[in-house]
Coordinates of N, CA and C in Angstrom, one line a residue:
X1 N 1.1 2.5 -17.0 CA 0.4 2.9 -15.7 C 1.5 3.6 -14.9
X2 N 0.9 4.8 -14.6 CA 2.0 5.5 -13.1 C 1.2 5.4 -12.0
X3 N 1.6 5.1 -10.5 CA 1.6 5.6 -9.5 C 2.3 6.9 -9.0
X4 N 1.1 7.1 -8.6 CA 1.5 8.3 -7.1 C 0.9 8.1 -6.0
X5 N 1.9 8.3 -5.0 CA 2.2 7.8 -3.7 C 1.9 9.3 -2.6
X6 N 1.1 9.3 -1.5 CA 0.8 10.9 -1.0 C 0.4 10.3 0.5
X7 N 0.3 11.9 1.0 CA 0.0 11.8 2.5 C 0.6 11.1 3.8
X8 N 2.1 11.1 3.2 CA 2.5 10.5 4.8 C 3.0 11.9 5.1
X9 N 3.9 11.8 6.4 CA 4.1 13.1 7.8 C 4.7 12.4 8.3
X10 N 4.6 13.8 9.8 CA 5.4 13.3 10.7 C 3.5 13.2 11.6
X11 N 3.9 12.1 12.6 CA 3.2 12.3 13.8 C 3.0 11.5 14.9
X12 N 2.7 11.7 15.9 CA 3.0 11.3 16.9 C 2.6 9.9 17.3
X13 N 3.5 8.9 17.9 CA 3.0 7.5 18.3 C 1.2 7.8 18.9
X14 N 0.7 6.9 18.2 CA -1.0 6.8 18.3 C -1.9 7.4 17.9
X15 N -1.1 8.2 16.7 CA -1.6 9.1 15.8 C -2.6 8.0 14.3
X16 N -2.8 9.0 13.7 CA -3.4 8.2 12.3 C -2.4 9.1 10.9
X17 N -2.6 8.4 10.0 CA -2.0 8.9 8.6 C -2.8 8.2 7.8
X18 N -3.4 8.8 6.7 CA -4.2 8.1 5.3 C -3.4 8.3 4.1
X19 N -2.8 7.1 3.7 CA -2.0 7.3 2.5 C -2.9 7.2 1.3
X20 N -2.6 7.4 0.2 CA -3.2 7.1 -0.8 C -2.0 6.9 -2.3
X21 N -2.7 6.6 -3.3 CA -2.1 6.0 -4.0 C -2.9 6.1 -5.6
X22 N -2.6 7.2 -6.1 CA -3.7 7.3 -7.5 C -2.5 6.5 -8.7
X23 N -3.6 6.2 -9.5 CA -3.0 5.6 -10.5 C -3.4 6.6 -11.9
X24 N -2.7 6.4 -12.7 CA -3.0 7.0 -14.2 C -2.6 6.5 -15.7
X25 N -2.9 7.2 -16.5 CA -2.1 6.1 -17.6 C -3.3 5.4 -18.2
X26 N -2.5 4.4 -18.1 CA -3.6 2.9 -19.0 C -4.3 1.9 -17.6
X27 N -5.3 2.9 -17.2 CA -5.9 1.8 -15.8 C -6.3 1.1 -16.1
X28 N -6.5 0.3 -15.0 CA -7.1 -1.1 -14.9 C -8.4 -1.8 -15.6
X29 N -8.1 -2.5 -16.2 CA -9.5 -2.7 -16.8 C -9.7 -4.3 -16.2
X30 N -9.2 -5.4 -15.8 CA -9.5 -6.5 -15.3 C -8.6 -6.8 -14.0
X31 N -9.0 -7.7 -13.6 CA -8.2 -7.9 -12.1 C -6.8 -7.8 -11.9
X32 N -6.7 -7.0 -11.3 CA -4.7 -6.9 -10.7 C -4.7 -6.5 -9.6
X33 N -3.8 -6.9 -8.5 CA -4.2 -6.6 -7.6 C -3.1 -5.1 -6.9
X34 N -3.7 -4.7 -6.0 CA -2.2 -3.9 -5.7 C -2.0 -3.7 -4.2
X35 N -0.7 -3.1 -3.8 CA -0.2 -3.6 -2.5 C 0.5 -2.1 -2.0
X36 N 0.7 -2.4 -0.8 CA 1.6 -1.2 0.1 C 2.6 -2.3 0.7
X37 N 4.2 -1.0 0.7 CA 5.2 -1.8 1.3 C 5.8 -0.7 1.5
X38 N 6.8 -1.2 2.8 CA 7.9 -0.3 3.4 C 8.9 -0.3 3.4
X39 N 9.9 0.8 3.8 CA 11.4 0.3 3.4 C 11.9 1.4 4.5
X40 N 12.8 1.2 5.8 CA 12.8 1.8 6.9 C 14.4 1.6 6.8
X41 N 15.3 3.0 6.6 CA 16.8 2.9 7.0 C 17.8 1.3 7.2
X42 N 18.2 0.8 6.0 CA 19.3 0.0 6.3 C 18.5 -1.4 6.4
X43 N 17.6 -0.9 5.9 CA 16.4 -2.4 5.8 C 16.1 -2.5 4.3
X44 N 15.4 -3.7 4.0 CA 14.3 -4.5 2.7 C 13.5 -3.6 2.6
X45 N 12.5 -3.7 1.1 CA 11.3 -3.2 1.0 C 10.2 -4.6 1.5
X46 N 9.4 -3.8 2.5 CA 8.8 -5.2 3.5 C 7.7 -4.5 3.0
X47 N 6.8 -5.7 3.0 CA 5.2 -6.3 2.7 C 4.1 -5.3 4.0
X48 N 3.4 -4.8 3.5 CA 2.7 -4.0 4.4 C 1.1 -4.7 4.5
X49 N 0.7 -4.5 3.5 CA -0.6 -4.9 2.8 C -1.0 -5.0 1.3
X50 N -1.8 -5.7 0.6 CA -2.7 -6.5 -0.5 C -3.9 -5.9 -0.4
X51 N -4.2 -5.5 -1.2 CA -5.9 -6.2 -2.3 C -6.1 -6.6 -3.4
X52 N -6.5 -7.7 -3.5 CA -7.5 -7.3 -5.0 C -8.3 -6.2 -5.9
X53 N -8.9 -7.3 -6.9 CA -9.2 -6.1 -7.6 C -10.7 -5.5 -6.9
X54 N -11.5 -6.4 -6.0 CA -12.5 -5.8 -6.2 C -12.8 -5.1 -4.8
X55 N -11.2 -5.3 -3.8 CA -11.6 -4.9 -2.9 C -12.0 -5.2 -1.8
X56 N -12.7 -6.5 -1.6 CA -13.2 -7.4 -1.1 C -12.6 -8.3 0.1
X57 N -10.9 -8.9 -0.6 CA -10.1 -9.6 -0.2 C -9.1 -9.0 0.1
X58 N -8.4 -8.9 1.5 CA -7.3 -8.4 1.7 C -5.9 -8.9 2.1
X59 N -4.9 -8.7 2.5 CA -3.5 -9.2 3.7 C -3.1 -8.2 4.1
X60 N -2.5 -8.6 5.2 CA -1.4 -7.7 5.8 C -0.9 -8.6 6.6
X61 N 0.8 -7.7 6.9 CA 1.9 -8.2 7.4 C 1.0 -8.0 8.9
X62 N 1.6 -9.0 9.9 CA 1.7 -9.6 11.0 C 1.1 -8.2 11.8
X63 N 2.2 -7.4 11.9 CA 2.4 -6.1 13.1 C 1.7 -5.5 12.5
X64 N 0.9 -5.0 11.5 CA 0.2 -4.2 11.0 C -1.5 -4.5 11.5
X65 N -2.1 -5.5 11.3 CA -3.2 -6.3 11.6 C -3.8 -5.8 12.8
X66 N -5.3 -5.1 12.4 CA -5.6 -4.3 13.3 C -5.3 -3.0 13.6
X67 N -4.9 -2.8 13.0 CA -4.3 -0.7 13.3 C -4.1 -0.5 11.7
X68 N -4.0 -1.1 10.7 CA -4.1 -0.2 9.0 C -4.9 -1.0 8.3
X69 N -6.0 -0.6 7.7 CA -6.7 -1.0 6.4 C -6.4 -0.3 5.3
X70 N -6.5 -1.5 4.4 CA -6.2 -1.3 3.0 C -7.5 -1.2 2.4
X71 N -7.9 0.0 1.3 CA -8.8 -0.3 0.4 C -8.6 0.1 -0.9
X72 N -9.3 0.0 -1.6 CA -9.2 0.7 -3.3 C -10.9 1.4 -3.7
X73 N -10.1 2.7 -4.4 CA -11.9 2.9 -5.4 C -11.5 3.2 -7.1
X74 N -11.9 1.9 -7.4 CA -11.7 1.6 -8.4 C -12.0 2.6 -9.5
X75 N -13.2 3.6 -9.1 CA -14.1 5.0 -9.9 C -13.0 5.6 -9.9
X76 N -12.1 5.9 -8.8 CA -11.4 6.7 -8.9 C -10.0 6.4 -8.8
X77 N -9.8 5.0 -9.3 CA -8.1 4.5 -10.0 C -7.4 4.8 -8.9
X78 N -7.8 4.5 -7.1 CA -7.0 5.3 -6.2 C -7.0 3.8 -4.7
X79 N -6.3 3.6 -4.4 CA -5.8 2.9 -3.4 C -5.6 3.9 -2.2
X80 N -5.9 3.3 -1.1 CA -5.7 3.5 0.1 C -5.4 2.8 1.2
X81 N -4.3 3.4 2.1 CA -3.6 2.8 3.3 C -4.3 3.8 4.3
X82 N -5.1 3.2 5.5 CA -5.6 4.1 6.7 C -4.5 3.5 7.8
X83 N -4.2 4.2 8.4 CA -2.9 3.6 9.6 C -3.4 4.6 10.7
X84 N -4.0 3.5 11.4 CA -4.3 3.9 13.0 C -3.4 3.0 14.2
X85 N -3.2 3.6 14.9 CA -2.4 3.4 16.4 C -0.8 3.3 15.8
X86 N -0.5 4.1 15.1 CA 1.0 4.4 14.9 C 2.0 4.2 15.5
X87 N 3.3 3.6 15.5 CA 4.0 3.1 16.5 C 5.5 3.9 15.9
X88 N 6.0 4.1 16.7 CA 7.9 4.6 15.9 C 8.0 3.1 15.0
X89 N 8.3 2.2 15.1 CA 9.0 1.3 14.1 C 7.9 1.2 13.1
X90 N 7.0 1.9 12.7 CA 6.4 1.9 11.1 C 6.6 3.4 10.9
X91 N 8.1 3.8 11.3 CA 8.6 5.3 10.4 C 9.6 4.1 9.5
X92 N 8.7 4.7 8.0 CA 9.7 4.1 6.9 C 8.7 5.4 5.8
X93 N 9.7 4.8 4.7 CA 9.0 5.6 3.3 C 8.3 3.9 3.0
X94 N 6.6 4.9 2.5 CA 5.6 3.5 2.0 C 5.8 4.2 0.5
X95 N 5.7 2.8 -0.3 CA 5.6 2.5 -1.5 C 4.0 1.8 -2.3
X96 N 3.6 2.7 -2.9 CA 2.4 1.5 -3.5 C 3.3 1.0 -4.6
X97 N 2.4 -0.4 -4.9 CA 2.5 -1.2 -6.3 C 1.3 -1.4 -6.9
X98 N 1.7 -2.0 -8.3 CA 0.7 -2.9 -8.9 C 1.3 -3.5 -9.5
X99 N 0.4 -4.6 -10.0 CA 0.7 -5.7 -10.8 C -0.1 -5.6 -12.4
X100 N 0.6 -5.4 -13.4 CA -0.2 -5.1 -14.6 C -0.9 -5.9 -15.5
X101 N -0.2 -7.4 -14.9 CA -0.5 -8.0 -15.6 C -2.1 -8.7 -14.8
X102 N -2.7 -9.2 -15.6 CA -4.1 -10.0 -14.9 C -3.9 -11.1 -13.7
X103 N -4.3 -10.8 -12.6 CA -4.3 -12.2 -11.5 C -5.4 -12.0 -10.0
X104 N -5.4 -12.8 -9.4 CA -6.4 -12.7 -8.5 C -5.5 -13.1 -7.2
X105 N -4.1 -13.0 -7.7 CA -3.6 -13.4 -6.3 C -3.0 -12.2 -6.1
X106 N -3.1 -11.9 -4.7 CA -2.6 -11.2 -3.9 C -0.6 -11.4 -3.1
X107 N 0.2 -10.8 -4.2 CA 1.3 -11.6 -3.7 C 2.0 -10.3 -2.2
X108 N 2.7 -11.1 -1.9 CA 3.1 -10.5 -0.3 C 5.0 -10.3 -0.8
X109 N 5.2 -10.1 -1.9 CA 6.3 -10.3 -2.0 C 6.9 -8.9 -3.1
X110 N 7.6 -8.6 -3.3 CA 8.0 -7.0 -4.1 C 8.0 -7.3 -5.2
X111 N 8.4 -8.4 -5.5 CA 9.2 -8.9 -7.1 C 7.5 -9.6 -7.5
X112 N 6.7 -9.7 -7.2 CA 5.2 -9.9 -7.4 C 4.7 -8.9 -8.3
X113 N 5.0 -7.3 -8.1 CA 4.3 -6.4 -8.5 C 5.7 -6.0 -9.5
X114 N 4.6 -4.8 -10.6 CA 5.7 -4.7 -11.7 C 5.4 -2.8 -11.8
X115 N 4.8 -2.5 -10.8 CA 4.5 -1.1 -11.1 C 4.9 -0.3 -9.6
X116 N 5.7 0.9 -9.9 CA 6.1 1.0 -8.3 C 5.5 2.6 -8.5
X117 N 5.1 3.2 -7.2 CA 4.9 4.6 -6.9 C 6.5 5.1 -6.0
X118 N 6.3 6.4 -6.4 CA 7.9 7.2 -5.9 C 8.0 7.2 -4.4
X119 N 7.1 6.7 -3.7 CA 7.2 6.8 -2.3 C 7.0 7.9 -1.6
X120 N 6.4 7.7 -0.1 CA 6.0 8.9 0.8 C 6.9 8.6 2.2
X121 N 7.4 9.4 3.1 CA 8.0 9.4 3.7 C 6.6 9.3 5.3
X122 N 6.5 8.9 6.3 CA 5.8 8.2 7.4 C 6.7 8.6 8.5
X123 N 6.8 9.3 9.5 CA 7.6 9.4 10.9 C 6.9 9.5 11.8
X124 N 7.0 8.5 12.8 CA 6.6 8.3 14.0 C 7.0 8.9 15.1
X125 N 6.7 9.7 15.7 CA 7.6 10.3 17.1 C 7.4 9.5 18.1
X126 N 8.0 9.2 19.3 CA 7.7 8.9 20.4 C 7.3 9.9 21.7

């Protein structure tokens, strides 16, 4: 399986960005779940957001809650990050993952997932 990772920019605090996240290869055929995460200058790669496979079930990190929804369409092997009310400190490059192997848990952690996308770059202006 590959990810590809698209659609971040630059734009202004209170702005929106729609990431997405296509997959290819050998897709999914039973539950895995997959995630967005960040990695911002002289920092970790931090936990953004989770789903499942069907969609249904979600997480997200703390500061995010309420301004980005995570979803997936499964028809089309394609994950998405909506990020509304944009702030400068969520300028990072976002990463999708997956997990290839079968599970229904949604982990919040990097070493969780075994499949990475090349990342998109996110700039927030003030």
């Amino acid at each position: 399986v590959q990810l590809q990772a698209s659609g971040g920019g630059l734009v202004q605090a209170g702005g929106s960005l729609r990431l997405s996240c296509a997959a290819s290869g050998r897709t999914f055929s039973s539950p895995r779940p997959m995630g967005w995460f960040r990695q911002a200058p002289g920092n970790g790669r931090e936990f953004v957001a989770a789903v499942d496979w069907s969609g249904r079930s979600t997480s997200y990190e703390d500061s995010v809650k309420g301004r980005f929804t995570i979803s997936r369409d499964n028809t089309k092997n394609t994950m998405y990050l909506q990020m509304n009310s944009l702030k400068p400190e969520d300028t990072a490059v976002y990463y999708c993952a997956a997990k290839t192997s079968t599970s229904t848990v949604m982990g919040r952690s990097a070493t969780w997932y075994n499949v990475w996308g090349q990342g998109t770059q996110v700039t927030v202006s003030s």
